[in-house]
């Protein structure tokens, strides 16, 4: 279980309509770790290029042109792991305080069962990440239980599942998509796939 705590009140980047992304858990940079996120038209929307090693202590989330939008830092000295996210504005961190904080819990789910991650973020809103037995598939719910985002293995139109590293991310309207993308990055780091 992990918790995300809002620590600043940055303006939100809210999705006005339902959006579907393809998340490829590979970097476009040769011999690099990360992920590439494509919009519904097949264009690169976001990317993470981790030039260091898998599960790096410092990861940058960028738009298609390479402009840094979010920096995620793993903090040491915590037994179960802690990550802090910082928003960028004009190539610099908006504030010195983190925008959100994720803390991994010591609670281990039983095999074949789901687990939950509690999220508190952005202007006091609360979310819950529900993960299934497959560590790459999960949904994000708001405090009212409404699903605001869901990530699962991508399938072709005929229902054939693509590789385990190709996922579909569905964002519902009125959601801060930068926060959701930050959660996708943190979940990738927690699961040691990025």
PDB file of C-alpha atoms in Angstrom:
ATOM      1  CA  UNK A   1       0.000   0.000   0.000  1.00  0.00           C
ATOM      2  CA  UNK A   2       1.280   3.489  -0.794  1.00  0.00           C
ATOM      3  CA  UNK A   3       0.074   6.955   0.015  1.00  0.00           C
ATOM      4  CA  UNK A   4       0.423  10.127  -2.053  1.00  0.00           C
ATOM      5  CA  UNK A   5       0.248  13.429  -0.239  1.00  0.00           C
ATOM      6  CA  UNK A   6      -0.252  16.810  -1.929  1.00  0.00           C
ATOM      7  CA  UNK A   7       2.323  19.332  -0.864  1.00  0.00           C
ATOM      8  CA  UNK A   8       1.597  22.237  -3.209  1.00  0.00           C
ATOM      9  CA  UNK A   9      -1.395  23.605  -5.061  1.00  0.00           C
ATOM     10  CA  UNK A  10      -0.258  23.745  -8.679  1.00  0.00           C
ATOM     11  CA  UNK A  11      -2.809  24.353 -11.418  1.00  0.00           C
ATOM     12  CA  UNK A  12      -4.212  21.059 -12.675  1.00  0.00           C
ATOM     13  CA  UNK A  13      -3.967  19.757 -16.208  1.00  0.00           C
ATOM     14  CA  UNK A  14      -7.498  18.429 -16.508  1.00  0.00           C
ATOM     15  CA  UNK A  15      -8.725  16.183 -19.301  1.00  0.00           C
ATOM     16  CA  UNK A  16     -11.972  17.552 -20.786  1.00  0.00           C
ATOM     17  CA  UNK A  17     -13.016  14.283 -22.439  1.00  0.00           C
ATOM     18  CA  UNK A  18     -12.219  10.597 -22.159  1.00  0.00           C
ATOM     19  CA  UNK A  19      -8.753   9.874 -23.545  1.00  0.00           C
ATOM     20  CA  UNK A  20      -7.069   6.594 -24.431  1.00  0.00           C
ATOM     21  CA  UNK A  21      -3.293   6.191 -24.490  1.00  0.00           C
ATOM     22  CA  UNK A  22      -0.987   3.314 -25.362  1.00  0.00           C
ATOM     23  CA  UNK A  23       1.803   2.821 -22.841  1.00  0.00           C
ATOM     24  CA  UNK A  24       4.851   0.934 -24.082  1.00  0.00           C
ATOM     25  CA  UNK A  25       7.086   0.063 -21.145  1.00  0.00           C
ATOM     26  CA  UNK A  26      10.217   0.637 -23.232  1.00  0.00           C
ATOM     27  CA  UNK A  27      12.338   3.697 -23.835  1.00  0.00           C
ATOM     28  CA  UNK A  28      12.897   5.005 -27.352  1.00  0.00           C
ATOM     29  CA  UNK A  29      16.543   5.597 -26.449  1.00  0.00           C
ATOM     30  CA  UNK A  30      18.831   2.636 -27.208  1.00  0.00           C
ATOM     31  CA  UNK A  31      20.076   0.832 -24.058  1.00  0.00           C
ATOM     32  CA  UNK A  32      17.888   2.959 -21.809  1.00  0.00           C
ATOM     33  CA  UNK A  33      15.008   2.115 -19.468  1.00  0.00           C
ATOM     34  CA  UNK A  34      11.716   3.958 -19.327  1.00  0.00           C
ATOM     35  CA  UNK A  35       8.401   4.093 -21.150  1.00  0.00           C
ATOM     36  CA  UNK A  36       6.771   5.804 -24.109  1.00  0.00           C
ATOM     37  CA  UNK A  37       3.140   6.952 -24.070  1.00  0.00           C
ATOM     38  CA  UNK A  38       1.263   7.360 -27.363  1.00  0.00           C
ATOM     39  CA  UNK A  39      -2.001   9.262 -27.875  1.00  0.00           C
ATOM     40  CA  UNK A  40      -5.026   7.754 -29.656  1.00  0.00           C
ATOM     41  CA  UNK A  41      -3.649   8.933 -33.030  1.00  0.00           C
ATOM     42  CA  UNK A  42      -0.383   7.005 -32.534  1.00  0.00           C
ATOM     43  CA  UNK A  43       1.775  10.089 -31.865  1.00  0.00           C
ATOM     44  CA  UNK A  44       4.224  10.214 -28.968  1.00  0.00           C
ATOM     45  CA  UNK A  45       2.546  12.178 -26.179  1.00  0.00           C
ATOM     46  CA  UNK A  46       4.888  11.556 -23.230  1.00  0.00           C
ATOM     47  CA  UNK A  47       8.040   9.646 -22.448  1.00  0.00           C
ATOM     48  CA  UNK A  48      10.335   8.633 -19.643  1.00  0.00           C
ATOM     49  CA  UNK A  49      13.960   7.980 -20.491  1.00  0.00           C
ATOM     50  CA  UNK A  50      15.916   6.577 -17.589  1.00  0.00           C
ATOM     51  CA  UNK A  51      19.543   6.696 -18.716  1.00  0.00           C
ATOM     52  CA  UNK A  52      20.806   5.173 -15.509  1.00  0.00           C
ATOM     53  CA  UNK A  53      19.449   1.743 -14.609  1.00  0.00           C
ATOM     54  CA  UNK A  54      16.100   0.158 -13.873  1.00  0.00           C
ATOM     55  CA  UNK A  55      14.387   1.623 -10.812  1.00  0.00           C
ATOM     56  CA  UNK A  56      16.595   4.677 -10.781  1.00  0.00           C
ATOM     57  CA  UNK A  57      16.440   7.119  -7.895  1.00  0.00           C
ATOM     58  CA  UNK A  58      15.702  10.029 -10.263  1.00  0.00           C
ATOM     59  CA  UNK A  59      13.331   9.845 -13.252  1.00  0.00           C
ATOM     60  CA  UNK A  60      12.093  12.611 -15.565  1.00  0.00           C
ATOM     61  CA  UNK A  61       8.660  12.571 -17.211  1.00  0.00           C
ATOM     62  CA  UNK A  62       8.682  14.569 -20.471  1.00  0.00           C
ATOM     63  CA  UNK A  63       6.308  15.626 -23.226  1.00  0.00           C
ATOM     64  CA  UNK A  64       6.872  14.553 -26.856  1.00  0.00           C
ATOM     65  CA  UNK A  65       9.454  17.286 -27.447  1.00  0.00           C
ATOM     66  CA  UNK A  66      11.559  16.417 -24.399  1.00  0.00           C
ATOM     67  CA  UNK A  67      10.327  19.232 -22.128  1.00  0.00           C
ATOM     68  CA  UNK A  68      10.401  18.027 -18.517  1.00  0.00           C
ATOM     69  CA  UNK A  69       6.954  18.090 -16.894  1.00  0.00           C
ATOM     70  CA  UNK A  70       7.573  16.040 -13.784  1.00  0.00           C
ATOM     71  CA  UNK A  71      10.541  14.797 -11.813  1.00  0.00           C
ATOM     72  CA  UNK A  72      10.152  11.710  -9.600  1.00  0.00           C
ATOM     73  CA  UNK A  73      12.740  11.078  -6.894  1.00  0.00           C
ATOM     74  CA  UNK A  74      13.097   7.950  -4.824  1.00  0.00           C
ATOM     75  CA  UNK A  75      14.022   8.798  -1.276  1.00  0.00           C
ATOM     76  CA  UNK A  76      16.374   6.520   0.584  1.00  0.00           C
ATOM     77  CA  UNK A  77      16.183   5.810   4.301  1.00  0.00           C
ATOM     78  CA  UNK A  78      12.641   4.443   4.085  1.00  0.00           C
ATOM     79  CA  UNK A  79      12.319   0.710   4.645  1.00  0.00           C
ATOM     80  CA  UNK A  80       9.540   0.194   2.102  1.00  0.00           C
ATOM     81  CA  UNK A  81      10.309   3.009  -0.342  1.00  0.00           C
ATOM     82  CA  UNK A  82       9.128   6.567  -0.838  1.00  0.00           C
ATOM     83  CA  UNK A  83       8.867   8.626  -4.007  1.00  0.00           C
ATOM     84  CA  UNK A  84       8.342  12.376  -4.367  1.00  0.00           C
ATOM     85  CA  UNK A  85       7.040  14.115  -7.487  1.00  0.00           C
ATOM     86  CA  UNK A  86       7.932  17.675  -8.486  1.00  0.00           C
ATOM     87  CA  UNK A  87       6.136  19.633 -11.226  1.00  0.00           C
ATOM     88  CA  UNK A  88       8.166  21.661 -13.698  1.00  0.00           C
ATOM     89  CA  UNK A  89       7.277  25.041 -15.156  1.00  0.00           C
ATOM     90  CA  UNK A  90       9.486  26.656 -17.816  1.00  0.00           C
ATOM     91  CA  UNK A  91      12.333  24.147 -17.329  1.00  0.00           C
ATOM     92  CA  UNK A  92      12.533  24.555 -13.553  1.00  0.00           C
ATOM     93  CA  UNK A  93      10.828  23.055 -10.539  1.00  0.00           C
ATOM     94  CA  UNK A  94       7.723  25.081  -9.582  1.00  0.00           C
ATOM     95  CA  UNK A  95       8.426  24.817  -5.863  1.00  0.00           C
ATOM     96  CA  UNK A  96      11.062  23.217  -3.735  1.00  0.00           C
ATOM     97  CA  UNK A  97       8.409  21.182  -1.925  1.00  0.00           C
ATOM     98  CA  UNK A  98       7.184  18.007  -3.652  1.00  0.00           C
ATOM     99  CA  UNK A  99       3.849  18.109  -5.500  1.00  0.00           C
ATOM    100  CA  UNK A 100       3.036  14.590  -4.298  1.00  0.00           C
ATOM    101  CA  UNK A 101       4.589  11.864  -2.177  1.00  0.00           C
ATOM    102  CA  UNK A 102       4.154   8.104  -2.562  1.00  0.00           C
ATOM    103  CA  UNK A 103       4.973   5.738   0.278  1.00  0.00           C
ATOM    104  CA  UNK A 104       5.023   1.995  -0.248  1.00  0.00           C
ATOM    105  CA  UNK A 105       3.560  -0.039   2.575  1.00  0.00           C
ATOM    106  CA  UNK A 106       4.871  -3.250   4.057  1.00  0.00           C
ATOM    107  CA  UNK A 107       1.533  -4.991   3.477  1.00  0.00           C
ATOM    108  CA  UNK A 108       1.987  -7.832   0.985  1.00  0.00           C
ATOM    109  CA  UNK A 109      -1.091  -9.035  -0.927  1.00  0.00           C
ATOM    110  CA  UNK A 110      -1.808 -12.761  -1.188  1.00  0.00           C
ATOM    111  CA  UNK A 111      -1.059 -14.357  -4.563  1.00  0.00           C
ATOM    112  CA  UNK A 112      -3.966 -14.024  -6.982  1.00  0.00           C
ATOM    113  CA  UNK A 113      -5.628 -11.216  -5.052  1.00  0.00           C
ATOM    114  CA  UNK A 114      -5.833  -7.491  -5.586  1.00  0.00           C
ATOM    115  CA  UNK A 115      -4.067  -4.883  -3.491  1.00  0.00           C
ATOM    116  CA  UNK A 116      -4.872  -1.239  -2.857  1.00  0.00           C
ATOM    117  CA  UNK A 117      -2.751   1.891  -2.751  1.00  0.00           C
ATOM    118  CA  UNK A 118      -4.307   4.909  -1.048  1.00  0.00           C
ATOM    119  CA  UNK A 119      -3.661   8.243  -2.754  1.00  0.00           C
ATOM    120  CA  UNK A 120      -4.064  11.765  -1.432  1.00  0.00           C
ATOM    121  CA  UNK A 121      -3.198  14.365  -4.046  1.00  0.00           C
ATOM    122  CA  UNK A 122      -3.893  17.737  -5.616  1.00  0.00           C
ATOM    123  CA  UNK A 123      -6.133  20.134  -3.683  1.00  0.00           C
ATOM    124  CA  UNK A 124      -7.085  17.557  -1.060  1.00  0.00           C
ATOM    125  CA  UNK A 125      -8.596  15.028  -3.482  1.00  0.00           C
ATOM    126  CA  UNK A 126      -8.280  11.384  -2.524  1.00  0.00           C
ATOM    127  CA  UNK A 127      -7.788   8.453  -4.879  1.00  0.00           C
ATOM    128  CA  UNK A 128      -7.319   4.718  -4.512  1.00  0.00           C
ATOM    129  CA  UNK A 129      -5.227   2.530  -6.823  1.00  0.00           C
ATOM    130  CA  UNK A 130      -6.547  -1.020  -7.008  1.00  0.00           C
ATOM    131  CA  UNK A 131      -4.062  -3.487  -8.468  1.00  0.00           C
ATOM    132  CA  UNK A 132      -4.901  -6.988  -9.632  1.00  0.00           C
ATOM    133  CA  UNK A 133      -2.685 -10.047  -9.387  1.00  0.00           C
ATOM    134  CA  UNK A 134      -0.990  -8.912 -12.635  1.00  0.00           C
ATOM    135  CA  UNK A 135       1.216  -6.102 -11.383  1.00  0.00           C
ATOM    136  CA  UNK A 136       0.848  -4.158 -14.641  1.00  0.00           C
ATOM    137  CA  UNK A 137      -2.959  -3.852 -14.512  1.00  0.00           C
ATOM    138  CA  UNK A 138      -4.792  -1.537 -12.147  1.00  0.00           C
ATOM    139  CA  UNK A 139      -7.493   1.096 -11.900  1.00  0.00           C
ATOM    140  CA  UNK A 140      -7.561   4.436 -10.112  1.00  0.00           C
ATOM    141  CA  UNK A 141     -10.738   5.440  -8.275  1.00  0.00           C
ATOM    142  CA  UNK A 142     -11.697   8.782  -6.730  1.00  0.00           C
ATOM    143  CA  UNK A 143     -13.031   9.163  -3.201  1.00  0.00           C
ATOM    144  CA  UNK A 144     -16.580   8.406  -4.416  1.00  0.00           C
ATOM    145  CA  UNK A 145     -15.522   5.088  -5.969  1.00  0.00           C
ATOM    146  CA  UNK A 146     -15.751   6.417  -9.567  1.00  0.00           C
ATOM    147  CA  UNK A 147     -13.073   4.959 -11.851  1.00  0.00           C
ATOM    148  CA  UNK A 148     -10.993   7.878 -13.170  1.00  0.00           C
ATOM    149  CA  UNK A 149      -8.288   5.844 -14.931  1.00  0.00           C
ATOM    150  CA  UNK A 150      -7.618   2.247 -15.831  1.00  0.00           C
ATOM    151  CA  UNK A 151      -4.512   0.560 -17.191  1.00  0.00           C
ATOM    152  CA  UNK A 152      -4.520  -2.949 -18.639  1.00  0.00           C
ATOM    153  CA  UNK A 153      -2.817  -5.038 -21.321  1.00  0.00           C
ATOM    154  CA  UNK A 154      -3.515  -3.752 -24.798  1.00  0.00           C
ATOM    155  CA  UNK A 155      -5.534  -5.947 -27.133  1.00  0.00           C
ATOM    156  CA  UNK A 156      -6.002  -5.880 -30.877  1.00  0.00           C
ATOM    157  CA  UNK A 157      -9.461  -5.269 -32.353  1.00  0.00           C
ATOM    158  CA  UNK A 158      -9.917  -9.049 -32.584  1.00  0.00           C
ATOM    159  CA  UNK A 159      -9.129  -9.471 -28.849  1.00  0.00           C
ATOM    160  CA  UNK A 160      -5.563 -10.775 -29.053  1.00  0.00           C
ATOM    161  CA  UNK A 161      -3.454  -9.487 -26.154  1.00  0.00           C
ATOM    162  CA  UNK A 162      -0.193  -7.809 -27.141  1.00  0.00           C
ATOM    163  CA  UNK A 163       3.039  -8.198 -25.179  1.00  0.00           C
ATOM    164  CA  UNK A 164       3.085  -7.679 -21.431  1.00  0.00           C
ATOM    165  CA  UNK A 165       4.933  -4.408 -21.943  1.00  0.00           C
ATOM    166  CA  UNK A 166       2.184  -2.843 -24.132  1.00  0.00           C
ATOM    167  CA  UNK A 167      -0.671  -1.371 -22.106  1.00  0.00           C
ATOM    168  CA  UNK A 168      -3.815   0.712 -22.637  1.00  0.00           C
ATOM    169  CA  UNK A 169      -4.415   3.685 -20.326  1.00  0.00           C
ATOM    170  CA  UNK A 170      -7.964   5.074 -20.276  1.00  0.00           C
ATOM    171  CA  UNK A 171      -8.441   8.484 -18.602  1.00  0.00           C
ATOM    172  CA  UNK A 172     -11.950   9.633 -17.782  1.00  0.00           C
ATOM    173  CA  UNK A 173     -12.974  13.337 -18.023  1.00  0.00           C
ATOM    174  CA  UNK A 174     -12.190  15.872 -15.283  1.00  0.00           C
ATOM    175  CA  UNK A 175      -8.988  14.178 -14.156  1.00  0.00           C
ATOM    176  CA  UNK A 176      -5.554  15.746 -13.655  1.00  0.00           C
ATOM    177  CA  UNK A 177      -3.778  13.663 -16.285  1.00  0.00           C
ATOM    178  CA  UNK A 178      -0.286  14.768 -15.227  1.00  0.00           C
ATOM    179  CA  UNK A 179      -0.965  13.335 -11.775  1.00  0.00           C
ATOM    180  CA  UNK A 180      -2.258  10.090 -13.312  1.00  0.00           C
ATOM    181  CA  UNK A 181       0.805   9.867 -15.583  1.00  0.00           C
ATOM    182  CA  UNK A 182       2.984  10.435 -12.516  1.00  0.00           C
ATOM    183  CA  UNK A 183       1.218   7.532 -10.791  1.00  0.00           C
ATOM    184  CA  UNK A 184       1.854   5.310 -13.819  1.00  0.00           C
ATOM    185  CA  UNK A 185       5.563   6.163 -13.589  1.00  0.00           C
ATOM    186  CA  UNK A 186       5.694   5.520  -9.831  1.00  0.00           C
ATOM    187  CA  UNK A 187       3.849   2.196 -10.225  1.00  0.00           C
ATOM    188  CA  UNK A 188       6.396   1.213 -12.902  1.00  0.00           C
ATOM    189  CA  UNK A 189       9.210   2.041 -10.490  1.00  0.00           C
ATOM    190  CA  UNK A 190       7.545   0.207  -7.597  1.00  0.00           C
ATOM    191  CA  UNK A 191       7.089  -2.876  -9.791  1.00  0.00           C
ATOM    192  CA  UNK A 192      10.697  -2.699 -11.092  1.00  0.00           C
ATOM    193  CA  UNK A 193       9.659  -2.545 -14.758  1.00  0.00           C
ATOM    194  CA  UNK A 194      11.067   0.876 -15.612  1.00  0.00           C
TER     195      UNK A 194
END
